[in-house]
mmCIF file of C-alpha atoms in Angstrom:
data_model
loop_
_atom_site.group_PDB
_atom_site.id
_atom_site.type_symbol
_atom_site.label_atom_id
_atom_site.label_comp_id
_atom_site.label_asym_id
_atom_site.label_seq_id
_atom_site.Cartn_x
_atom_site.Cartn_y
_atom_site.Cartn_z
ATOM 1 C CA MET U 1 -43.426 -5.167 -22.412
ATOM 2 C CA ASN U 2 -41.393 -2.601 -24.256
ATOM 3 C CA PHE U 3 -40.937 -3.098 -27.986
ATOM 4 C CA ALA U 4 -38.173 -1.090 -29.591
ATOM 5 C CA GLN U 5 -38.691 0.453 -33.017
ATOM 6 C CA LEU U 6 -38.435 -2.358 -35.547
ATOM 7 C CA PRO U 7 -35.315 -1.867 -37.675
ATOM 8 C CA SER U 8 -36.262 -1.636 -41.336
ATOM 9 C CA VAL U 9 -34.753 -0.580 -44.655
ATOM 10 C CA ASP U 10 -35.933 0.250 -48.142
ATOM 11 C CA VAL U 11 -35.230 -2.358 -50.835
ATOM 12 C CA THR U 12 -32.848 0.072 -52.530
ATOM 13 C CA ALA U 13 -30.667 -0.014 -49.376
ATOM 14 C CA VAL U 14 -30.159 -3.797 -49.525
ATOM 15 C CA PRO U 15 -26.594 -4.480 -50.757
ATOM 16 C CA ASP U 16 -26.218 -6.817 -53.761
ATOM 17 C CA ASP U 17 -24.204 -9.270 -51.636
ATOM 18 C CA ALA U 18 -26.557 -9.104 -48.628
ATOM 19 C CA LEU U 19 -27.914 -12.102 -46.769
ATOM 20 C CA VAL U 20 -31.584 -11.952 -47.752
ATOM 21 C CA LEU U 21 -33.756 -14.169 -45.557
ATOM 22 C CA ASP U 22 -37.039 -15.040 -47.288
ATOM 23 C CA VAL U 23 -39.694 -16.255 -44.830
ATOM 24 C CA ARG U 24 -42.493 -16.871 -47.363
ATOM 25 C CA GLU U 25 -43.985 -20.311 -47.913
ATOM 26 C CA ASP U 26 -42.723 -22.854 -50.466
ATOM 27 C CA ASP U 27 -45.203 -21.979 -53.233
ATOM 28 C CA GLU U 28 -44.362 -18.276 -52.991
ATOM 29 C CA TRP U 29 -40.609 -19.046 -53.026
ATOM 30 C CA ALA U 30 -40.957 -21.351 -56.052
ATOM 31 C CA ALA U 31 -42.706 -18.668 -58.133
ATOM 32 C CA GLY U 32 -40.052 -16.030 -57.509
ATOM 33 C CA HIS U 33 -37.461 -14.938 -54.972
ATOM 34 C CA ALA U 34 -34.395 -12.754 -54.647
ATOM 35 C CA GLU U 35 -31.435 -14.497 -56.244
ATOM 36 C CA GLY U 36 -29.156 -16.030 -53.617
ATOM 37 C CA ALA U 37 -31.658 -15.636 -50.776
ATOM 38 C CA LEU U 38 -31.882 -18.055 -47.847
ATOM 39 C CA HIS U 39 -35.351 -19.624 -47.681
ATOM 40 C CA VAL U 40 -36.690 -20.455 -44.228
ATOM 41 C CA PRO U 41 -40.513 -20.328 -44.224
ATOM 42 C CA MET U 42 -42.051 -18.617 -41.189
ATOM 43 C CA SER U 43 -44.069 -21.789 -40.528
ATOM 44 C CA GLU U 44 -40.788 -23.731 -40.106
ATOM 45 C CA PHE U 45 -38.741 -20.918 -38.578
ATOM 46 C CA VAL U 46 -38.296 -22.176 -35.025
ATOM 47 C CA ALA U 47 -37.407 -25.705 -36.195
ATOM 48 C CA ARG U 48 -34.883 -24.357 -38.736
ATOM 49 C CA PHE U 49 -33.500 -21.512 -36.602
ATOM 50 C CA GLY U 50 -30.031 -23.123 -36.690
ATOM 51 C CA GLU U 51 -29.778 -22.448 -40.427
ATOM 52 C CA VAL U 52 -30.260 -18.754 -39.737
ATOM 53 C CA THR U 53 -27.771 -18.575 -36.861
ATOM 54 C CA GLU U 54 -25.232 -20.396 -39.046
ATOM 55 C CA ALA U 55 -25.773 -17.918 -41.905
ATOM 56 C CA VAL U 56 -25.176 -14.923 -39.611
ATOM 57 C CA ALA U 57 -22.368 -16.510 -37.566
ATOM 58 C CA ASP U 58 -19.830 -14.171 -39.199
ATOM 59 C CA GLY U 59 -21.767 -11.139 -37.975
ATOM 60 C CA ARG U 60 -23.645 -10.547 -41.224
ATOM 61 C CA ARG U 61 -26.864 -8.592 -41.124
ATOM 62 C CA ALA U 62 -29.986 -10.505 -42.148
ATOM 63 C CA TYR U 63 -32.346 -8.631 -44.481
ATOM 64 C CA VAL U 64 -35.701 -10.290 -43.796
ATOM 65 C CA MET U 65 -38.404 -10.389 -46.491
ATOM 66 C CA CYS U 66 -41.840 -11.786 -47.130
ATOM 67 C CA ARG U 67 -44.467 -10.703 -49.668
ATOM 68 C CA VAL U 68 -45.382 -7.291 -48.219
ATOM 69 C CA GLY U 69 -43.659 -7.033 -44.828
ATOM 70 C CA GLY U 70 -45.974 -8.450 -42.160
ATOM 71 C CA ARG U 71 -44.443 -11.898 -41.623
ATOM 72 C CA SER U 72 -40.920 -10.575 -42.039
ATOM 73 C CA ALA U 73 -41.584 -7.922 -39.377
ATOM 74 C CA GLN U 74 -42.490 -10.664 -36.888
ATOM 75 C CA VAL U 75 -39.395 -12.703 -37.769
ATOM 76 C CA THR U 76 -37.170 -9.609 -37.624
ATOM 77 C CA GLN U 77 -38.480 -8.793 -34.163
ATOM 78 C CA TYR U 78 -37.750 -12.360 -33.029
ATOM 79 C CA LEU U 79 -34.207 -12.275 -34.468
ATOM 80 C CA VAL U 80 -33.428 -8.923 -32.838
ATOM 81 C CA GLN U 81 -34.642 -10.327 -29.494
ATOM 82 C CA GLN U 82 -32.149 -13.182 -30.000
ATOM 83 C CA GLY U 83 -29.344 -10.648 -30.440
ATOM 84 C CA ILE U 84 -29.073 -11.078 -34.215
ATOM 85 C CA ASP U 85 -28.469 -8.079 -36.496
ATOM 86 C CA ALA U 86 -31.648 -8.216 -38.582
ATOM 87 C CA VAL U 87 -33.708 -5.654 -40.462
ATOM 88 C CA ASN U 88 -37.123 -5.872 -42.086
ATOM 89 C CA VAL U 89 -37.204 -5.014 -45.804
ATOM 90 C CA ASP U 90 -40.080 -2.527 -46.238
ATOM 91 C CA GLY U 91 -42.695 -3.672 -48.738
ATOM 92 C CA GLY U 92 -41.149 -7.119 -49.155
ATOM 93 C CA MET U 93 -40.902 -8.938 -52.448
ATOM 94 C CA GLN U 94 -43.623 -6.817 -54.068
ATOM 95 C CA VAL U 95 -41.503 -3.696 -53.693
ATOM 96 C CA TRP U 96 -38.306 -5.654 -54.491
ATOM 97 C CA GLU U 97 -39.786 -6.675 -57.850
ATOM 98 C CA ALA U 98 -41.249 -3.208 -58.524
ATOM 99 C CA ALA U 99 -37.821 -1.661 -57.858
ATOM 100 C CA GLY U 100 -36.341 -3.788 -60.639
ATOM 101 C CA ARG U 101 -34.336 -6.063 -58.326
ATOM 102 C CA LYS U 102 -33.723 -9.541 -59.740
ATOM 103 C CA VAL U 103 -36.417 -12.170 -59.092
ATOM 104 C CA VAL U 104 -35.792 -15.807 -60.084
ATOM 105 C CA ASP U 105 -37.772 -19.033 -59.905
ATOM 106 C CA LEU U 106 -36.538 -22.434 -58.675
ATOM 107 C CA HIS U 107 -34.585 -22.968 -61.899
ATOM 108 C CA GLY U 108 -32.910 -19.560 -61.972
ATOM 109 C CA ALA U 109 -35.205 -18.283 -64.721
ATOM 110 C CA PRO U 110 -37.029 -14.968 -64.334
ATOM 111 C CA GLY U 111 -39.615 -15.364 -61.593
ATOM 112 C CA THR U 112 -42.688 -13.547 -60.404
ATOM 113 C CA VAL U 113 -43.966 -12.536 -56.980
ATOM 114 C CA VAL U 114 -47.237 -14.225 -55.968
#
């Protein structure tokens, strides 16, 4: 098998209006996530794949994130294999938060990355 270089970007390169795909689990999402992100936990990814294909139907790039980058790298690789324009966000939500990007909880209040 030949695996191409996994496409990835720094959090500072993620546009404000980007489609951020958060693949962390429900408890992680509830504590804090990127505002406006699409939440599809990795554990439910195959069953909910239609939500992702619908979100990128207009050709949008998916910026995939987890806590530090491991799970999102796996999901990004899967999406790319399906012909979807997806990139892994280096460092995940930990770097997102450290870079001063907005993190909110379930109620839209300031959140935290767990």
